[in-house]
XYZ file of N, CA and C in Angstrom:
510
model
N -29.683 16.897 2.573
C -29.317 15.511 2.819
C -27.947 15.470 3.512
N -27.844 14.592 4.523
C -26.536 14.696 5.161
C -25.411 13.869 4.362
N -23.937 14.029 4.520
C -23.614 13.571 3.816
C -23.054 11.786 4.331
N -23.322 11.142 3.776
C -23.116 9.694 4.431
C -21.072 9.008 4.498
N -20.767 8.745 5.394
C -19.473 8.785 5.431
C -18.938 7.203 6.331
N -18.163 7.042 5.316
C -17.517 5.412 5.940
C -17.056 5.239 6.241
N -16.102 4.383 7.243
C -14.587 3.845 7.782
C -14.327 2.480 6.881
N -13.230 2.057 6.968
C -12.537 1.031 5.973
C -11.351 1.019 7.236
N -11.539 0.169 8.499
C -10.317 0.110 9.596
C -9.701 -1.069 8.726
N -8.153 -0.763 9.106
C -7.246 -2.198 9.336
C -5.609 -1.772 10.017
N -5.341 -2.680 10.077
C -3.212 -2.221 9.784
C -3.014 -1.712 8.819
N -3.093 -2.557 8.155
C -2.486 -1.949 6.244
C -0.897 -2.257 6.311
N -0.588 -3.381 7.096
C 0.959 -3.423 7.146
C 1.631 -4.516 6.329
N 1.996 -4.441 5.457
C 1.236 -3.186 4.358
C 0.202 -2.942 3.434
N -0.192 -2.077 2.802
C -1.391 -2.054 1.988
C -1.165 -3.410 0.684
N -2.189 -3.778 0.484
C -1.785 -4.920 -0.842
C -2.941 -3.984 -1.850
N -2.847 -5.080 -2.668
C -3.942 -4.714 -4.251
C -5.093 -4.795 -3.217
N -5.495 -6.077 -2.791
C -6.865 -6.429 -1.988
C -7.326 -5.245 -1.200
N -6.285 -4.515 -0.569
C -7.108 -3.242 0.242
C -7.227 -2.448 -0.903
N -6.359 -2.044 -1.926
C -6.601 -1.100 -3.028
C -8.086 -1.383 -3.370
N -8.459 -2.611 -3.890
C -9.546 -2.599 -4.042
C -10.406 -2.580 -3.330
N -10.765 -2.872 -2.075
C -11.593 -2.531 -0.936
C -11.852 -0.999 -1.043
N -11.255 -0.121 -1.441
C -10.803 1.048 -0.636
C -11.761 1.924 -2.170
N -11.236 1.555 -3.743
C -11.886 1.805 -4.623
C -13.253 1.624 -4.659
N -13.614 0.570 -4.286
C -14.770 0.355 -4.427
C -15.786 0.571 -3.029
N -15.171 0.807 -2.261
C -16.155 1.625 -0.974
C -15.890 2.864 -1.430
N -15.395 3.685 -1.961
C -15.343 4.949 -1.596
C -16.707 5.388 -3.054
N -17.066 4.287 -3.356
C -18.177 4.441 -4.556
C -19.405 4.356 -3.811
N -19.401 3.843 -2.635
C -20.647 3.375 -1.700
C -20.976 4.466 -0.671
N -20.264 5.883 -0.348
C -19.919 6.930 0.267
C -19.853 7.947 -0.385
N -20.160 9.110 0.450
C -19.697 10.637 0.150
C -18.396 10.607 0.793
N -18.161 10.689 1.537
C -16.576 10.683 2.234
C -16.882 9.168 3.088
N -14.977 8.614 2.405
C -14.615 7.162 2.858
C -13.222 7.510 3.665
N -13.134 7.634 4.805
C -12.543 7.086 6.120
C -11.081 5.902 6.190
N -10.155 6.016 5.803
C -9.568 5.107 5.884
C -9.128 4.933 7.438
N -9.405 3.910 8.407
C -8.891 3.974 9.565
C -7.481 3.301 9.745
N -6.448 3.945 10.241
C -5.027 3.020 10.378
C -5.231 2.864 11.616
N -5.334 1.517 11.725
C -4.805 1.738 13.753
C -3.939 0.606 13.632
N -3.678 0.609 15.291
C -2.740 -0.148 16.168
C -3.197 -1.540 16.250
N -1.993 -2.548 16.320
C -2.482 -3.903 16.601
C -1.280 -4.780 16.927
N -1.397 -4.696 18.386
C 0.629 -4.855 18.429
C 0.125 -6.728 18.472
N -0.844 -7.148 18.650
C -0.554 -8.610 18.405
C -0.535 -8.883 17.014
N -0.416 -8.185 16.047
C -0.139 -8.853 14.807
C 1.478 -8.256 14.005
N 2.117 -7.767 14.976
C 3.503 -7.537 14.880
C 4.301 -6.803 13.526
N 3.464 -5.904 13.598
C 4.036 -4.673 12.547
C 5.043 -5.024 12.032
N 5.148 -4.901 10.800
C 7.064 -4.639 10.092
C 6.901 -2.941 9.865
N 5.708 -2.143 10.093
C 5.840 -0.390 9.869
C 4.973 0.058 11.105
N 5.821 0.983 11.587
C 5.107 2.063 12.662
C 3.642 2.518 11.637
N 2.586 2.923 12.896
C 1.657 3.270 12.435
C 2.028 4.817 11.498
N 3.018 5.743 11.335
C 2.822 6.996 10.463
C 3.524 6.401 9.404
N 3.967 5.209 9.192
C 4.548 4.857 7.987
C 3.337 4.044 6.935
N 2.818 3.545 7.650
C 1.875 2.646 7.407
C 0.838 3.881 7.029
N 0.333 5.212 7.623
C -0.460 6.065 6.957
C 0.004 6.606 5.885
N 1.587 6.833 5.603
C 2.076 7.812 5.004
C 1.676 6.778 3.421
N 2.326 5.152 3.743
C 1.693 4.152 2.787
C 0.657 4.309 1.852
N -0.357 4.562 2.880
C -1.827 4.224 2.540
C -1.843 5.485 1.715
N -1.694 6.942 2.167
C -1.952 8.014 2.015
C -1.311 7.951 0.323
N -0.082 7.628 0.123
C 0.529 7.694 -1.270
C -0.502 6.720 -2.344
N -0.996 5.443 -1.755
C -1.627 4.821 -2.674
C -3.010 5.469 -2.606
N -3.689 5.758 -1.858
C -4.781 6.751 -2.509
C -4.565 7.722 -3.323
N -3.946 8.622 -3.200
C -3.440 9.662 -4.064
C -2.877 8.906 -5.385
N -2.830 7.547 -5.298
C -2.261 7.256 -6.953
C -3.966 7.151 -7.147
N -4.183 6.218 -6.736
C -5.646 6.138 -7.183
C -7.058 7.403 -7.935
N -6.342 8.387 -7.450
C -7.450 9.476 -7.514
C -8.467 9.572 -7.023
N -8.730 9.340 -5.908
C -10.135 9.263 -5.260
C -10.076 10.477 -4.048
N -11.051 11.653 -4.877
C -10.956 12.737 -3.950
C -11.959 12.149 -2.618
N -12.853 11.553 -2.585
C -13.290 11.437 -1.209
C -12.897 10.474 -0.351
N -11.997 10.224 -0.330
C -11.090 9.104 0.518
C -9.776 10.124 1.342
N -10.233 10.002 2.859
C -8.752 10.576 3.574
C -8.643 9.368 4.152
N -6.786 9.223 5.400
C -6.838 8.756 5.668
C -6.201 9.370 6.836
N -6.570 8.427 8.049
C -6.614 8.717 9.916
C -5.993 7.753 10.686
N -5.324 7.836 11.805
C -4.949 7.426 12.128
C -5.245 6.472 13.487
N -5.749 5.593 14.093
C -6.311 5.916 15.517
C -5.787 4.848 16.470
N -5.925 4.856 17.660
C -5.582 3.768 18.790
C -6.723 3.777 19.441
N -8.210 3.307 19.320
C -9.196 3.240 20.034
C -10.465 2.661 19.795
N -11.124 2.232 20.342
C -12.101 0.859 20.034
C -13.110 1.863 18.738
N -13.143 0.894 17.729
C -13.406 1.123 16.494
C -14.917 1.778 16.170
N -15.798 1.662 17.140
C -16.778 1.906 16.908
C -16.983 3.699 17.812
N -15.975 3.107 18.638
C -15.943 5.062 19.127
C -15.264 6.043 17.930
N -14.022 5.112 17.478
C -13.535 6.305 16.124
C -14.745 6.544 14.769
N -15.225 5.560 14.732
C -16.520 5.423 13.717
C -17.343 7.169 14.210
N -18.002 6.586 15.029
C -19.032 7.652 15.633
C -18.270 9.144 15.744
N -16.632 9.471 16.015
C -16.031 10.548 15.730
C -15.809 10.824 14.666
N -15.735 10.396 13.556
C -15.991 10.626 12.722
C -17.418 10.974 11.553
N -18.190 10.510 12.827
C -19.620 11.024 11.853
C -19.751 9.678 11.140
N -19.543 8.268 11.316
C -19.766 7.441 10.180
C -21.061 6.607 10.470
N -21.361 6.328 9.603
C -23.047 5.416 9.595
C -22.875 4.201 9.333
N -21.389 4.047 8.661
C -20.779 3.146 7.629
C -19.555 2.173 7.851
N -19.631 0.888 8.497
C -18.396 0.301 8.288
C -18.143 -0.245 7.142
N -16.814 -0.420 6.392
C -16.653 -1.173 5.296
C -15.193 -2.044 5.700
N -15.825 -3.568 5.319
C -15.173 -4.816 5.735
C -15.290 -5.240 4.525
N -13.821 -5.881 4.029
C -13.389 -6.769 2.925
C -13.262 -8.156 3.464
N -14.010 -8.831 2.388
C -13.726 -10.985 2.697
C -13.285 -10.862 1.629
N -12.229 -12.307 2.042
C -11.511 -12.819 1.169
C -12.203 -14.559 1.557
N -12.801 -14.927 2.193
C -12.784 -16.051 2.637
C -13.799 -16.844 3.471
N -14.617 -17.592 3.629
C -15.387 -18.115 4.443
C -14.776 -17.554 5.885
N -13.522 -17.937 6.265
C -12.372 -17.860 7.478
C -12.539 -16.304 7.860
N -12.329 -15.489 7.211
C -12.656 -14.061 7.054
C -14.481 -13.776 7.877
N -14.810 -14.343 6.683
C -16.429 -14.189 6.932
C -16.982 -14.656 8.782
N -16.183 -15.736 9.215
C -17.086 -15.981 10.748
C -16.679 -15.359 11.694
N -15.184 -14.305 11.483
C -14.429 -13.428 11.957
C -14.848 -11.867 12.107
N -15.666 -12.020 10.650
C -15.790 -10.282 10.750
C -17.544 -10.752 11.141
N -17.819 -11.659 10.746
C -19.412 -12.224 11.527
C -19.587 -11.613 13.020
N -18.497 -11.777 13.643
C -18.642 -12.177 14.899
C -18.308 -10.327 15.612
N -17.521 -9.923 14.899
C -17.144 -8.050 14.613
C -18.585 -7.596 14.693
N -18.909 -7.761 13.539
C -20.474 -7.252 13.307
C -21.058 -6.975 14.461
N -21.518 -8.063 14.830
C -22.128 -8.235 15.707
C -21.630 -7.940 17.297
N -20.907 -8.185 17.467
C -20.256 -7.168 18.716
C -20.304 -5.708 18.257
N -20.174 -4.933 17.367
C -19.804 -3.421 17.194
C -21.481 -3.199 17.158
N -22.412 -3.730 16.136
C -23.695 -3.458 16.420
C -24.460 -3.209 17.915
N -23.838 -4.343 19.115
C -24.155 -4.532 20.694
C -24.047 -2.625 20.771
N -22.339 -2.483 20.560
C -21.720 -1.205 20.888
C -22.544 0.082 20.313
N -22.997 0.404 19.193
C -23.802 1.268 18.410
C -24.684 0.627 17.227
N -25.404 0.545 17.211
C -26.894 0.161 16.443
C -26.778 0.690 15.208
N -26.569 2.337 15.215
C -26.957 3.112 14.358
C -25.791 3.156 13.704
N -24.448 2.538 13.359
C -23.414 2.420 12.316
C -23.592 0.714 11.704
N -24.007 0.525 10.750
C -24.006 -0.521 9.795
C -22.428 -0.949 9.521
N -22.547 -2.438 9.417
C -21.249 -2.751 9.073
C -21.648 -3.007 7.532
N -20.981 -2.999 6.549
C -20.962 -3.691 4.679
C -20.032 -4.617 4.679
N -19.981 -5.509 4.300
C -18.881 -6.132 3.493
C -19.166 -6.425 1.928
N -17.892 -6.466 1.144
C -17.252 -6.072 0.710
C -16.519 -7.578 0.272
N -17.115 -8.111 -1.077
C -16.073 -9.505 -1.106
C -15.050 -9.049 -2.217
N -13.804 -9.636 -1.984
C -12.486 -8.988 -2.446
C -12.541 -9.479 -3.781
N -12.225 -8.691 -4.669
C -11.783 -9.482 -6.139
C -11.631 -10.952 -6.450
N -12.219 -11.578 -7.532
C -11.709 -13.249 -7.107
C -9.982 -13.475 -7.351
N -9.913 -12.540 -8.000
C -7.804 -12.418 -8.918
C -7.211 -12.080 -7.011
N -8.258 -11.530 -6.237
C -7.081 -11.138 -4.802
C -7.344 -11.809 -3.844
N -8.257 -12.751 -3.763
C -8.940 -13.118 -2.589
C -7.835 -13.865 -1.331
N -6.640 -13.920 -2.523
C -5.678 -14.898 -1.600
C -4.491 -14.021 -0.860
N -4.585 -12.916 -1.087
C -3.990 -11.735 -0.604
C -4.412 -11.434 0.569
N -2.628 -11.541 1.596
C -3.073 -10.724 2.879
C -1.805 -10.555 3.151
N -2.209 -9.240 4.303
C -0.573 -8.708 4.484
C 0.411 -9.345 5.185
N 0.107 -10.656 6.151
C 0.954 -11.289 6.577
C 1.295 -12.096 5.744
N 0.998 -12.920 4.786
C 1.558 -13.675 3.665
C 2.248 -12.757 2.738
N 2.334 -11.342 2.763
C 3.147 -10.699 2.007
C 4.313 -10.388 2.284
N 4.112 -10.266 3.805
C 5.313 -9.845 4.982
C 6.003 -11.413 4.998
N 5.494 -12.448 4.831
C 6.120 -13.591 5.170
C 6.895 -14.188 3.863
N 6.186 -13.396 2.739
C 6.900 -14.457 1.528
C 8.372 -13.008 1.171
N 8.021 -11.548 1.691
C 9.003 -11.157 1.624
C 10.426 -11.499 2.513
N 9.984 -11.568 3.561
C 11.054 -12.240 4.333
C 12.015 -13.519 4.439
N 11.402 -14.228 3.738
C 11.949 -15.577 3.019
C 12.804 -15.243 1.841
N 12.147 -14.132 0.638
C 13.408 -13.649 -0.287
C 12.133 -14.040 -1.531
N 10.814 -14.019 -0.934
C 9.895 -14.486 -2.500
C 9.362 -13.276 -2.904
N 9.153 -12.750 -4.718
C 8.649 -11.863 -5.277
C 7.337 -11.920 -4.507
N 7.150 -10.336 -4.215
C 5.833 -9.987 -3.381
C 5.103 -9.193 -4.905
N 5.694 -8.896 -5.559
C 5.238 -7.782 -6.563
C 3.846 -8.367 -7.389
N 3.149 -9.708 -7.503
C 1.996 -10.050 -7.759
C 0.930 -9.224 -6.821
N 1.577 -9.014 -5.690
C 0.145 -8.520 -4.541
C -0.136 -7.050 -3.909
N 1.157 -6.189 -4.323
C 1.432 -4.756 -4.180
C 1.903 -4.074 -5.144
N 1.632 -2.571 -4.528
C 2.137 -1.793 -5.809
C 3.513 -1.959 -6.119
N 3.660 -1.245 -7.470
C 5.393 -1.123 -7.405
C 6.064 -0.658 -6.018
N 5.237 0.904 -5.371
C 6.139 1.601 -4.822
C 6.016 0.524 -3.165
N 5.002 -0.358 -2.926
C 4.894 -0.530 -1.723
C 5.811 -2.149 -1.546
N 6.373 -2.677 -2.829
C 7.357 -3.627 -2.890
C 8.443 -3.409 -2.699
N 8.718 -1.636 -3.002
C 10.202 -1.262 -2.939
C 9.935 -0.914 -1.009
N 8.767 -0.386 -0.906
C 9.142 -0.086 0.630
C 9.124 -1.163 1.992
N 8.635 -2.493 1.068
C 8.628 -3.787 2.414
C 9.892 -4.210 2.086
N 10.475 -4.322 0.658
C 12.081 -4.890 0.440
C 12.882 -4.041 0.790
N 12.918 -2.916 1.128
C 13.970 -1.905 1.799
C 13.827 -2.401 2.871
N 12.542 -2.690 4.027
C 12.462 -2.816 5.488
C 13.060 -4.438 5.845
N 12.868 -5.097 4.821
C 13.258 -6.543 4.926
C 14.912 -6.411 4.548
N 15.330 -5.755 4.084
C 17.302 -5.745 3.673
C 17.228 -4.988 5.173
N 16.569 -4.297 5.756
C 17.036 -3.352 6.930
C 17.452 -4.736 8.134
N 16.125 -5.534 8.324
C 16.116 -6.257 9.096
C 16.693 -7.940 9.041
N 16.131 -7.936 7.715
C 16.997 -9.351 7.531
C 15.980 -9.980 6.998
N 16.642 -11.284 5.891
C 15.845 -12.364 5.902
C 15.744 -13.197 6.589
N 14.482 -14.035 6.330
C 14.744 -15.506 7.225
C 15.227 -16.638 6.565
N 15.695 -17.709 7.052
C 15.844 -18.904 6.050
C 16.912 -18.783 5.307
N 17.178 -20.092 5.052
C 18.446 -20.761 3.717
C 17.524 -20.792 2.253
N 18.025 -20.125 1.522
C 17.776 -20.067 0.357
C 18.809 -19.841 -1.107
């Protein structure tokens, strides 16, 4: 039997609980789960992409999940899929808003290759309101992020936010 193997693409800038759990619970749906980091300069990084792996890479390893690596890539998603051997996309909703977005993914990446399935994946109901730009945004204002990330990934957006600055009177 071959072994069946998934991707889980995003930024991850930065990882929250919501990808933690995405990431736990696909790698239950797989023999080997794929974490893809890529590039996305229109959604305006606060971490270079090897920080953002090195991220991801530490919170798997808390997790314990031997069949989960993670990769890095700059290239249309369904070509890194297929280099990797995957059969398997895995997409997290949080949201109707989510849902006509990655609807519309689907279905374009299917046009692109047939033979890789997309899954989704609906997010915890405790995370559904979790995303990394509302994490990046309430840190930058000066608001506790620590409801939506790990310990260690609160200390590493509040180090990058004292680097750069807050926004706002507070």
């Amino acid at each position: 039997m071959t072994e069946r193997i998934g991707v889980y693409p995003g930024t991850f800038d930065p990882i929250t609980l919501g990808h933690a759990d995405i990431i736990r619970r696909g790698s239950k749906l797989v023999d080997r789960l794929v974490i893809g980091v890529t590039t996305n300069p229109s959604k305006n990084p606060m971490f270079s992409t090897d920080e953002r792996m090195e991220m991801v890479r530490r919170e798997v390893a808390d997790m314990k999940l031997g069949n989960v690596e993670v990769v890095g890539f700059n290239a249309l998603l369904m070509k890194f899929a297929a280099k990797q051997g995957a059969t398997v996309i895995v997409r997290g909703l949080r949201a109707v808003a989510d849902f006509e977005y990655e609807y519309q993914m689907a279905g374009m990446n299917q046009q692109i290759d047939d033979e890789i399935e997309t899954v989704f994946l609906m997010a915890d109901v405790s995370l559904q309101p979790i995303a990394s730009k509302l994490v990046k945004e309430i840190a930058l204002f000066g608001g506790s992020i620590s409801p939506f990330v790990s310990p260690a990934v609160c200390k590493d957006v509040i180090a990058r936010v004292e680097k750069i600055g807050r926004l706002g009177d507070y």
